[in-house]
Amino acid sequence: MGLAPVVQPSEISNEAGALEFKFNPWHDTENGQFTFKGQGQRFAGGGGSFGGGGASGGWSKPKAPKPKNDGGNFRGGEPGGDQASRSWDGAKPTTPPTKPLAKPLAKPIEVRTKIVRTTVPKVLETPVERPLPTTRKISAGGYDFEVDEQDRTVRASGQLRLQPDQPRSRDAQTNAGKPNREQNDHGGHFIAREFGGPEISYNHFAQNARFNLSEYRVIENKWKKALKAGKRVTVDIQADYTGNSRRPDWIFVFSNIGGIDEIRRMPNKK
C-alpha cells in the first residue's frame, strides 16, 4: 500500500552489531547470564536497573519513583509486570473552571415607578345655558321669540301643535342670514310651518342645507310622531352666534316629549 515495512526491534543494528531490544526475565543463578524460559531464576521487569557495572552484578530492586504533585495521582509499575506503567489521573481537568460570579453590588439599586395622573376635563353631555344678552320678546302664531340688540333671533319657544299644509314665506327664507348667509344654506325655520310656526323673519335663520334635511329634520319628525300619539311637546330653541354674524354657528334644542326632557347641541354645518 505504499507504506514502509515494519522493522522488528531484533532487526535494528548499528555499527557494533545487532542490538537486543527484547526483555528476557530469565537468569542463570550461577553465572548471572540470560538463559531460556524455565531455566535459572525469573526476575521481574518493569523499570529496574542493572547494577554492578557488568553482567555479574545481577539485578537491583527498582525503587518506586516519587509521585509528582502535579494535581493528579501517579501510579508506578507493579512488581511482576512485564513493563512499568505510568498514568496521570486528573493532571488536566476535563471540566473548565467555573467563572466566578460578578461581585454583588454593595447596595441594591432601587427602582421607582412614578404614576402620573392626568386630569382630563369632563365633557359635558348637555350644554350649559348661558345668560342671554338684552333681548326683546316677539310673540306670533302662539310662539315666543327673543331678539337681541342686532335684531337676531336668539330664542324661540312654545308648545307645539300639528298644523299641516301651511304656506311658506319665500321672501323670509331667501333673506335669512344675509349678509353672512353661505352658498349651501337654506332659509330654515326655528319652528316648522307644520307646527304652526309663523312666517315672520324672526322664525327663520340661515341653515346649512345638509343640517336642515338630516339632523334637524330627524328631531322634527320625532316631535310630529309624538304629537300624533297624543303626547304633549314643548320646545325651547336657542341660537349661538359668533361676533356680529347673522348666521348662527350652533343650535341648542331643549324639548320635553311626554314628560321626558331631551337636550341636543347641533352645529350648523354639514
PDB file of C-alpha atoms in Angstrom:
ATOM      1  CA  MET A   1       0.000   0.000   0.000  1.00  0.00           C
ATOM      2  CA  GLY A   2       2.984   2.257  -0.263  1.00  0.00           C
ATOM      3  CA  LEU A   3       3.988   2.036   3.429  1.00  0.00           C
ATOM      4  CA  ALA A   4       7.492   1.114   4.618  1.00  0.00           C
ATOM      5  CA  PRO A   5       7.841  -2.468   6.001  1.00  0.00           C
ATOM      6  CA  VAL A   6       7.570  -2.859   9.739  1.00  0.00           C
ATOM      7  CA  VAL A   7      11.001  -3.361  11.280  1.00  0.00           C
ATOM      8  CA  GLN A   8      11.192  -5.634  14.332  1.00  0.00           C
ATOM      9  CA  PRO A   9      13.331  -4.456  17.263  1.00  0.00           C
ATOM     10  CA  SER A  10      15.629  -7.530  16.890  1.00  0.00           C
ATOM     11  CA  GLU A  11      16.480  -6.458  13.372  1.00  0.00           C
ATOM     12  CA  ILE A  12      17.693  -2.995  14.314  1.00  0.00           C
ATOM     13  CA  SER A  13      21.509  -2.782  14.227  1.00  0.00           C
ATOM     14  CA  ASN A  14      24.246  -0.245  14.480  1.00  0.00           C
ATOM     15  CA  GLU A  15      27.959  -0.246  13.862  1.00  0.00           C
ATOM     16  CA  ALA A  16      28.616  -2.560  16.827  1.00  0.00           C
ATOM     17  CA  GLY A  17      26.217  -5.171  15.507  1.00  0.00           C
ATOM     18  CA  ALA A  18      22.696  -6.242  16.298  1.00  0.00           C
ATOM     19  CA  LEU A  19      21.104  -4.837  19.442  1.00  0.00           C
ATOM     20  CA  GLU A  20      18.780  -6.956  21.537  1.00  0.00           C
ATOM     21  CA  PHE A  21      15.724  -4.898  22.499  1.00  0.00           C
ATOM     22  CA  LYS A  22      13.686  -7.780  23.826  1.00  0.00           C
ATOM     23  CA  PHE A  23      13.436  -8.227  27.586  1.00  0.00           C
ATOM     24  CA  ASN A  24      14.344 -11.700  28.918  1.00  0.00           C
ATOM     25  CA  PRO A  25      13.457 -12.074  32.574  1.00  0.00           C
ATOM     26  CA  TRP A  26      15.223 -15.444  32.996  1.00  0.00           C
ATOM     27  CA  HIS A  27      18.750 -15.533  34.579  1.00  0.00           C
ATOM     28  CA  ASP A  28      21.092 -18.346  35.301  1.00  0.00           C
ATOM     29  CA  THR A  29      21.652 -18.234  39.061  1.00  0.00           C
ATOM     30  CA  GLU A  30      25.229 -19.474  38.803  1.00  0.00           C
ATOM     31  CA  ASN A  31      26.737 -17.155  36.268  1.00  0.00           C
ATOM     32  CA  GLY A  32      24.066 -14.427  36.054  1.00  0.00           C
ATOM     33  CA  GLN A  33      23.709 -14.799  32.316  1.00  0.00           C
ATOM     34  CA  PHE A  34      20.426 -14.837  30.456  1.00  0.00           C
ATOM     35  CA  THR A  35      19.035 -18.245  29.733  1.00  0.00           C
ATOM     36  CA  PHE A  36      15.908 -19.781  28.286  1.00  0.00           C
ATOM     37  CA  LYS A  37      12.484 -19.805  29.795  1.00  0.00           C
ATOM     38  CA  GLY A  38      12.141 -22.276  32.601  1.00  0.00           C
ATOM     39  CA  GLN A  39      15.875 -22.361  33.406  1.00  0.00           C
ATOM     40  CA  GLY A  40      17.514 -20.331  36.090  1.00  0.00           C
ATOM     41  CA  GLN A  41      15.592 -17.794  38.102  1.00  0.00           C
ATOM     42  CA  ARG A  42      12.935 -15.345  36.901  1.00  0.00           C
ATOM     43  CA  PHE A  43      13.397 -11.679  37.763  1.00  0.00           C
ATOM     44  CA  ALA A  44      10.626  -9.185  37.475  1.00  0.00           C
ATOM     45  CA  GLY A  45      10.981  -6.464  34.900  1.00  0.00           C
ATOM     46  CA  GLY A  46       9.424  -3.073  34.926  1.00  0.00           C
ATOM     47  CA  GLY A  47      11.947  -0.335  35.032  1.00  0.00           C
ATOM     48  CA  GLY A  48      14.719  -1.929  37.198  1.00  0.00           C
ATOM     49  CA  SER A  49      18.368  -1.005  36.602  1.00  0.00           C
ATOM     50  CA  PHE A  50      21.149  -3.476  36.034  1.00  0.00           C
ATOM     51  CA  GLY A  51      23.735  -2.822  38.762  1.00  0.00           C
ATOM     52  CA  GLY A  52      27.317  -3.816  39.483  1.00  0.00           C
ATOM     53  CA  GLY A  53      28.832  -2.436  36.342  1.00  0.00           C
ATOM     54  CA  GLY A  54      28.644  -5.752  34.446  1.00  0.00           C
ATOM     55  CA  ALA A  55      26.754  -8.982  33.828  1.00  0.00           C
ATOM     56  CA  SER A  56      27.775 -10.483  37.157  1.00  0.00           C
ATOM     57  CA  GLY A  57      26.263  -7.598  39.052  1.00  0.00           C
ATOM     58  CA  GLY A  58      22.702  -9.018  38.886  1.00  0.00           C
ATOM     59  CA  TRP A  59      19.502  -7.008  39.069  1.00  0.00           C
ATOM     60  CA  SER A  60      18.790  -4.444  41.767  1.00  0.00           C
ATOM     61  CA  LYS A  61      15.325  -3.926  43.130  1.00  0.00           C
ATOM     62  CA  PRO A  62      13.731  -0.964  41.385  1.00  0.00           C
ATOM     63  CA  LYS A  63      12.826   1.983  43.510  1.00  0.00           C
ATOM     64  CA  ALA A  64       9.381   3.367  43.282  1.00  0.00           C
ATOM     65  CA  PRO A  65       9.523   6.810  41.776  1.00  0.00           C
ATOM     66  CA  LYS A  66       8.280   9.695  43.855  1.00  0.00           C
ATOM     67  CA  PRO A  67       4.963  10.967  42.695  1.00  0.00           C
ATOM     68  CA  LYS A  68       4.970  14.490  41.414  1.00  0.00           C
ATOM     69  CA  ASN A  69       2.480  16.863  42.920  1.00  0.00           C
ATOM     70  CA  ASP A  70       1.007  17.968  39.597  1.00  0.00           C
ATOM     71  CA  GLY A  71      -2.588  17.850  40.609  1.00  0.00           C
ATOM     72  CA  GLY A  72      -3.002  14.168  39.670  1.00  0.00           C
ATOM     73  CA  ASN A  73      -2.243  10.724  41.129  1.00  0.00           C
ATOM     74  CA  PHE A  74       0.882   8.918  39.995  1.00  0.00           C
ATOM     75  CA  ARG A  75       0.890   5.145  39.732  1.00  0.00           C
ATOM     76  CA  GLY A  76       4.150   3.400  39.034  1.00  0.00           C
ATOM     77  CA  GLY A  77       4.832  -0.055  37.642  1.00  0.00           C
ATOM     78  CA  GLU A  78       3.755  -3.004  39.740  1.00  0.00           C
ATOM     79  CA  PRO A  79       6.122  -5.929  40.509  1.00  0.00           C
ATOM     80  CA  GLY A  80       5.538  -8.935  38.334  1.00  0.00           C
ATOM     81  CA  GLY A  81       4.581  -6.943  35.298  1.00  0.00           C
ATOM     82  CA  ASP A  82       6.428  -7.039  32.039  1.00  0.00           C
ATOM     83  CA  GLN A  83       6.771  -3.301  31.827  1.00  0.00           C
ATOM     84  CA  ALA A  84       6.465  -0.259  34.061  1.00  0.00           C
ATOM     85  CA  SER A  85       3.226   1.582  33.523  1.00  0.00           C
ATOM     86  CA  ARG A  86       2.563   5.189  34.448  1.00  0.00           C
ATOM     87  CA  SER A  87      -0.665   7.094  34.280  1.00  0.00           C
ATOM     88  CA  TRP A  88      -1.692  10.530  35.356  1.00  0.00           C
ATOM     89  CA  ASP A  89      -5.167  10.980  36.820  1.00  0.00           C
ATOM     90  CA  GLY A  90      -6.553  14.453  36.920  1.00  0.00           C
ATOM     91  CA  ALA A  91      -3.433  16.098  35.604  1.00  0.00           C
ATOM     92  CA  LYS A  92      -5.604  18.152  33.322  1.00  0.00           C
ATOM     93  CA  PRO A  93      -9.165  18.923  34.433  1.00  0.00           C
ATOM     94  CA  THR A  94     -11.749  17.763  31.953  1.00  0.00           C
ATOM     95  CA  THR A  95     -14.262  20.431  33.038  1.00  0.00           C
ATOM     96  CA  PRO A  96     -13.244  24.070  32.649  1.00  0.00           C
ATOM     97  CA  PRO A  97     -13.255  26.007  35.888  1.00  0.00           C
ATOM     98  CA  THR A  98     -16.436  27.848  36.651  1.00  0.00           C
ATOM     99  CA  LYS A  99     -16.183  31.569  36.091  1.00  0.00           C
ATOM    100  CA  PRO A 100     -16.685  33.333  39.402  1.00  0.00           C
ATOM    101  CA  LEU A 101     -19.867  35.290  39.693  1.00  0.00           C
ATOM    102  CA  ALA A 102     -19.731  39.041  39.481  1.00  0.00           C
ATOM    103  CA  LYS A 103     -19.198  40.720  42.760  1.00  0.00           C
ATOM    104  CA  PRO A 104     -22.567  41.702  44.192  1.00  0.00           C
ATOM    105  CA  LEU A 105     -23.324  45.349  44.500  1.00  0.00           C
ATOM    106  CA  ALA A 106     -22.733  46.808  47.874  1.00  0.00           C
ATOM    107  CA  LYS A 107     -26.135  48.492  47.736  1.00  0.00           C
ATOM    108  CA  PRO A 108     -29.091  47.231  45.686  1.00  0.00           C
ATOM    109  CA  ILE A 109     -30.392  49.565  43.028  1.00  0.00           C
ATOM    110  CA  GLU A 110     -33.801  50.882  43.950  1.00  0.00           C
ATOM    111  CA  VAL A 111     -36.198  51.240  41.040  1.00  0.00           C
ATOM    112  CA  ARG A 112     -39.104  53.572  41.477  1.00  0.00           C
ATOM    113  CA  THR A 113     -42.097  53.997  39.216  1.00  0.00           C
ATOM    114  CA  LYS A 114     -43.864  57.296  39.244  1.00  0.00           C
ATOM    115  CA  ILE A 115     -47.523  57.246  38.324  1.00  0.00           C
ATOM    116  CA  VAL A 116     -48.681  60.451  36.728  1.00  0.00           C
ATOM    117  CA  ARG A 117     -52.372  61.072  36.881  1.00  0.00           C
ATOM    118  CA  THR A 118     -53.596  63.471  34.264  1.00  0.00           C
ATOM    119  CA  THR A 119     -56.785  65.270  34.949  1.00  0.00           C
ATOM    120  CA  VAL A 120     -58.966  65.140  31.855  1.00  0.00           C
ATOM    121  CA  PRO A 121     -61.730  67.702  31.787  1.00  0.00           C
ATOM    122  CA  LYS A 122     -65.086  66.039  31.839  1.00  0.00           C
ATOM    123  CA  VAL A 123     -67.013  66.540  28.635  1.00  0.00           C
ATOM    124  CA  LEU A 124     -70.468  67.840  29.279  1.00  0.00           C
ATOM    125  CA  GLU A 125     -73.062  65.732  27.577  1.00  0.00           C
ATOM    126  CA  THR A 126     -75.532  68.583  27.819  1.00  0.00           C
ATOM    127  CA  PRO A 127     -74.816  72.232  27.036  1.00  0.00           C
ATOM    128  CA  VAL A 128     -74.883  74.811  29.748  1.00  0.00           C
ATOM    129  CA  GLU A 129     -77.427  77.525  29.129  1.00  0.00           C
ATOM    130  CA  ARG A 130     -75.615  80.836  29.029  1.00  0.00           C
ATOM    131  CA  PRO A 131     -77.273  84.058  30.028  1.00  0.00           C
ATOM    132  CA  LEU A 132     -78.847  85.741  27.056  1.00  0.00           C
ATOM    133  CA  PRO A 133     -77.999  89.303  26.124  1.00  0.00           C
ATOM    134  CA  THR A 134     -80.553  92.066  26.464  1.00  0.00           C
ATOM    135  CA  THR A 135     -83.465  90.987  24.337  1.00  0.00           C
ATOM    136  CA  ARG A 136     -86.996  91.900  23.457  1.00  0.00           C
ATOM    137  CA  LYS A 137     -89.829  89.414  23.093  1.00  0.00           C
ATOM    138  CA  ILE A 138     -91.955  88.991  19.989  1.00  0.00           C
ATOM    139  CA  SER A 139     -94.969  86.704  20.055  1.00  0.00           C
ATOM    140  CA  ALA A 140     -96.527  85.331  16.862  1.00  0.00           C
ATOM    141  CA  GLY A 141     -98.541  82.241  15.907  1.00  0.00           C
ATOM    142  CA  GLY A 142     -98.720  81.105  19.514  1.00  0.00           C
ATOM    143  CA  TYR A 143     -94.931  81.098  19.964  1.00  0.00           C
ATOM    144  CA  ASP A 144     -92.461  83.462  21.637  1.00  0.00           C
ATOM    145  CA  PHE A 145     -89.284  84.807  20.027  1.00  0.00           C
ATOM    146  CA  GLU A 146     -86.491  86.697  21.776  1.00  0.00           C
ATOM    147  CA  VAL A 147     -84.453  89.130  19.653  1.00  0.00           C
ATOM    148  CA  ASP A 148     -81.116  90.699  20.634  1.00  0.00           C
ATOM    149  CA  GLU A 149     -79.824  94.259  20.018  1.00  0.00           C
ATOM    150  CA  GLN A 150     -78.759  93.302  16.478  1.00  0.00           C
ATOM    151  CA  ASP A 151     -82.254  92.077  15.656  1.00  0.00           C
ATOM    152  CA  ARG A 152     -81.141  88.443  15.597  1.00  0.00           C
ATOM    153  CA  THR A 153     -83.405  85.739  16.983  1.00  0.00           C
ATOM    154  CA  VAL A 154     -81.663  84.110  19.924  1.00  0.00           C
ATOM    155  CA  ARG A 155     -84.598  82.106  21.267  1.00  0.00           C
ATOM    156  CA  ALA A 156     -87.860  80.519  20.064  1.00  0.00           C
ATOM    157  CA  SER A 157     -90.144  78.619  22.436  1.00  0.00           C
ATOM    158  CA  GLY A 158     -93.681  77.320  22.918  1.00  0.00           C
ATOM    159  CA  GLN A 159     -95.932  74.275  22.895  1.00  0.00           C
ATOM    160  CA  LEU A 160     -96.068  72.542  19.549  1.00  0.00           C
ATOM    161  CA  ARG A 161     -99.224  71.665  17.679  1.00  0.00           C
ATOM    162  CA  LEU A 162     -99.889  69.942  14.400  1.00  0.00           C
ATOM    163  CA  GLN A 163    -100.944  72.352  11.618  1.00  0.00           C
ATOM    164  CA  PRO A 164    -100.057  70.775   8.278  1.00  0.00           C
ATOM    165  CA  ASP A 165    -100.190  72.236   4.769  1.00  0.00           C
ATOM    166  CA  GLN A 166     -99.209  75.770   5.740  1.00  0.00           C
ATOM    167  CA  PRO A 167     -97.802  78.112   3.026  1.00  0.00           C
ATOM    168  CA  ARG A 168     -94.236  79.379   3.293  1.00  0.00           C
ATOM    169  CA  SER A 169     -92.777  82.853   3.074  1.00  0.00           C
ATOM    170  CA  ARG A 170     -90.304  82.722   0.189  1.00  0.00           C
ATOM    171  CA  ASP A 171     -89.054  86.188   0.923  1.00  0.00           C
ATOM    172  CA  ALA A 172     -88.233  85.384   4.558  1.00  0.00           C
ATOM    173  CA  GLN A 173     -86.495  82.170   3.554  1.00  0.00           C
ATOM    174  CA  THR A 174     -84.438  83.862   0.834  1.00  0.00           C
ATOM    175  CA  ASN A 175     -83.150  86.704   3.028  1.00  0.00           C
ATOM    176  CA  ALA A 176     -82.474  84.683   6.189  1.00  0.00           C
ATOM    177  CA  GLY A 177     -78.919  85.254   7.485  1.00  0.00           C
ATOM    178  CA  LYS A 178     -77.836  87.851   4.955  1.00  0.00           C
ATOM    179  CA  PRO A 179     -75.157  89.176   4.512  1.00  0.00           C
ATOM    180  CA  ASN A 180     -73.497  86.200   6.264  1.00  0.00           C
ATOM    181  CA  ARG A 181     -75.546  83.549   4.538  1.00  0.00           C
ATOM    182  CA  GLU A 182     -73.445  80.778   2.917  1.00  0.00           C
ATOM    183  CA  GLN A 183     -73.882  79.315  -0.541  1.00  0.00           C
ATOM    184  CA  ASN A 184     -75.250  75.967   0.680  1.00  0.00           C
ATOM    185  CA  ASP A 185     -77.663  77.465   3.196  1.00  0.00           C
ATOM    186  CA  HIS A 186     -81.426  77.172   3.279  1.00  0.00           C
ATOM    187  CA  GLY A 187     -83.864  79.608   4.820  1.00  0.00           C
ATOM    188  CA  GLY A 188     -84.664  77.261   7.703  1.00  0.00           C
ATOM    189  CA  HIS A 189     -87.380  77.591  10.378  1.00  0.00           C
ATOM    190  CA  PHE A 190     -86.848  77.585  14.120  1.00  0.00           C
ATOM    191  CA  ILE A 191     -90.376  76.187  14.428  1.00  0.00           C
ATOM    192  CA  ALA A 192     -91.558  74.455  11.281  1.00  0.00           C
ATOM    193  CA  ARG A 193     -94.684  75.537   9.459  1.00  0.00           C
ATOM    194  CA  GLU A 194     -96.284  72.131  10.038  1.00  0.00           C
ATOM    195  CA  PHE A 195     -96.257  73.004  13.761  1.00  0.00           C
ATOM    196  CA  GLY A 196     -97.909  76.383  13.082  1.00  0.00           C
ATOM    197  CA  GLY A 197     -94.645  78.330  13.105  1.00  0.00           C
ATOM    198  CA  PRO A 198     -95.242  81.916  11.879  1.00  0.00           C
ATOM    199  CA  GLU A 199     -93.981  83.256   8.537  1.00  0.00           C
ATOM    200  CA  ILE A 200     -92.215  86.225  10.147  1.00  0.00           C
ATOM    201  CA  SER A 201     -88.495  86.734   9.560  1.00  0.00           C
ATOM    202  CA  TYR A 202     -87.718  86.060  13.248  1.00  0.00           C
ATOM    203  CA  ASN A 203     -88.740  82.436  12.763  1.00  0.00           C
ATOM    204  CA  HIS A 204     -86.054  81.987  10.084  1.00  0.00           C
ATOM    205  CA  PHE A 205     -82.263  81.575  10.103  1.00  0.00           C
ATOM    206  CA  ALA A 206     -79.559  80.714   7.570  1.00  0.00           C
ATOM    207  CA  GLN A 207     -79.414  76.923   7.982  1.00  0.00           C
ATOM    208  CA  ASN A 208     -76.952  74.557   6.353  1.00  0.00           C
ATOM    209  CA  ALA A 209     -78.850  72.546   3.731  1.00  0.00           C
ATOM    210  CA  ARG A 210     -77.469  69.206   4.892  1.00  0.00           C
ATOM    211  CA  PHE A 211     -78.220  70.017   8.522  1.00  0.00           C
ATOM    212  CA  ASN A 212     -81.748  71.137   7.589  1.00  0.00           C
ATOM    213  CA  LEU A 213     -82.531  67.891   5.752  1.00  0.00           C
ATOM    214  CA  SER A 214     -80.854  65.492   8.182  1.00  0.00           C
ATOM    215  CA  GLU A 215     -80.230  66.167  11.892  1.00  0.00           C
ATOM    216  CA  TYR A 216     -82.799  68.928  12.285  1.00  0.00           C
ATOM    217  CA  ARG A 217     -85.338  67.040  10.218  1.00  0.00           C
ATOM    218  CA  VAL A 218     -84.893  63.914  12.356  1.00  0.00           C
ATOM    219  CA  ILE A 219     -85.810  65.756  15.541  1.00  0.00           C
ATOM    220  CA  GLU A 220     -88.818  67.457  13.846  1.00  0.00           C
ATOM    221  CA  ASN A 221     -90.122  64.039  12.756  1.00  0.00           C
ATOM    222  CA  LYS A 222     -89.783  62.810  16.322  1.00  0.00           C
ATOM    223  CA  TRP A 223     -91.926  65.713  17.555  1.00  0.00           C
ATOM    224  CA  LYS A 224     -94.514  65.035  14.868  1.00  0.00           C
ATOM    225  CA  LYS A 225     -94.740  61.359  15.811  1.00  0.00           C
ATOM    226  CA  ALA A 226     -95.164  62.234  19.487  1.00  0.00           C
ATOM    227  CA  LEU A 227     -97.932  64.743  18.693  1.00  0.00           C
ATOM    228  CA  LYS A 228     -99.776  62.190  16.572  1.00  0.00           C
ATOM    229  CA  ALA A 229     -99.521  59.802  19.531  1.00  0.00           C
ATOM    230  CA  GLY A 230    -101.294  62.399  21.679  1.00  0.00           C
ATOM    231  CA  LYS A 231     -98.244  63.447  23.696  1.00  0.00           C
ATOM    232  CA  ARG A 232     -97.572  66.984  24.837  1.00  0.00           C
ATOM    233  CA  VAL A 233     -94.456  68.512  23.267  1.00  0.00           C
ATOM    234  CA  THR A 234     -92.813  71.796  24.327  1.00  0.00           C
ATOM    235  CA  VAL A 235     -89.642  73.237  22.819  1.00  0.00           C
ATOM    236  CA  ASP A 236     -87.035  75.875  23.688  1.00  0.00           C
ATOM    237  CA  ILE A 237     -84.669  76.502  20.764  1.00  0.00           C
ATOM    238  CA  GLN A 238     -81.649  78.763  21.203  1.00  0.00           C
ATOM    239  CA  ALA A 239     -79.150  80.086  18.607  1.00  0.00           C
ATOM    240  CA  ASP A 240     -75.496  80.927  19.261  1.00  0.00           C
ATOM    241  CA  TYR A 241     -73.701  83.463  17.058  1.00  0.00           C
ATOM    242  CA  THR A 242     -70.058  84.460  16.648  1.00  0.00           C
ATOM    243  CA  GLY A 243     -69.325  88.178  16.792  1.00  0.00           C
ATOM    244  CA  ASN A 244     -71.699  90.237  14.676  1.00  0.00           C
ATOM    245  CA  SER A 245     -72.553  87.422  12.277  1.00  0.00           C
ATOM    246  CA  ARG A 246     -76.226  86.949  11.479  1.00  0.00           C
ATOM    247  CA  ARG A 247     -75.707  83.263  10.800  1.00  0.00           C
ATOM    248  CA  PRO A 248     -75.757  81.071  13.945  1.00  0.00           C
ATOM    249  CA  ASP A 249     -72.903  78.551  14.498  1.00  0.00           C
ATOM    250  CA  TRP A 250     -74.777  76.307  16.936  1.00  0.00           C
ATOM    251  CA  ILE A 251     -78.372  75.383  17.637  1.00  0.00           C
ATOM    252  CA  PHE A 252     -79.386  74.190  21.127  1.00  0.00           C
ATOM    253  CA  VAL A 253     -82.714  72.339  21.307  1.00  0.00           C
ATOM    254  CA  PHE A 254     -84.369  71.752  24.688  1.00  0.00           C
ATOM    255  CA  SER A 255     -87.559  69.723  24.362  1.00  0.00           C
ATOM    256  CA  ASN A 256     -89.974  67.883  26.593  1.00  0.00           C
ATOM    257  CA  ILE A 257     -91.795  64.961  24.999  1.00  0.00           C
ATOM    258  CA  GLY A 258     -94.471  63.397  27.167  1.00  0.00           C
ATOM    259  CA  GLY A 259     -92.711  64.497  30.351  1.00  0.00           C
ATOM    260  CA  ILE A 260     -89.234  63.408  29.227  1.00  0.00           C
ATOM    261  CA  ASP A 261     -86.609  66.106  28.721  1.00  0.00           C
ATOM    262  CA  GLU A 262     -84.154  65.962  25.869  1.00  0.00           C
ATOM    263  CA  ILE A 263     -81.246  68.277  25.086  1.00  0.00           C
ATOM    264  CA  ARG A 264     -79.377  68.474  21.799  1.00  0.00           C
ATOM    265  CA  ARG A 265     -76.441  70.629  20.744  1.00  0.00           C
ATOM    266  CA  MET A 266     -76.033  70.669  16.981  1.00  0.00           C
ATOM    267  CA  PRO A 267     -73.549  72.523  14.782  1.00  0.00           C
ATOM    268  CA  ASN A 268     -74.980  74.480  11.883  1.00  0.00           C
ATOM    269  CA  LYS A 269     -72.916  72.720   9.229  1.00  0.00           C
ATOM    270  CA  LYS A 270     -72.692  69.516   7.249  1.00  0.00           C
TER     271      LYS A 270
END
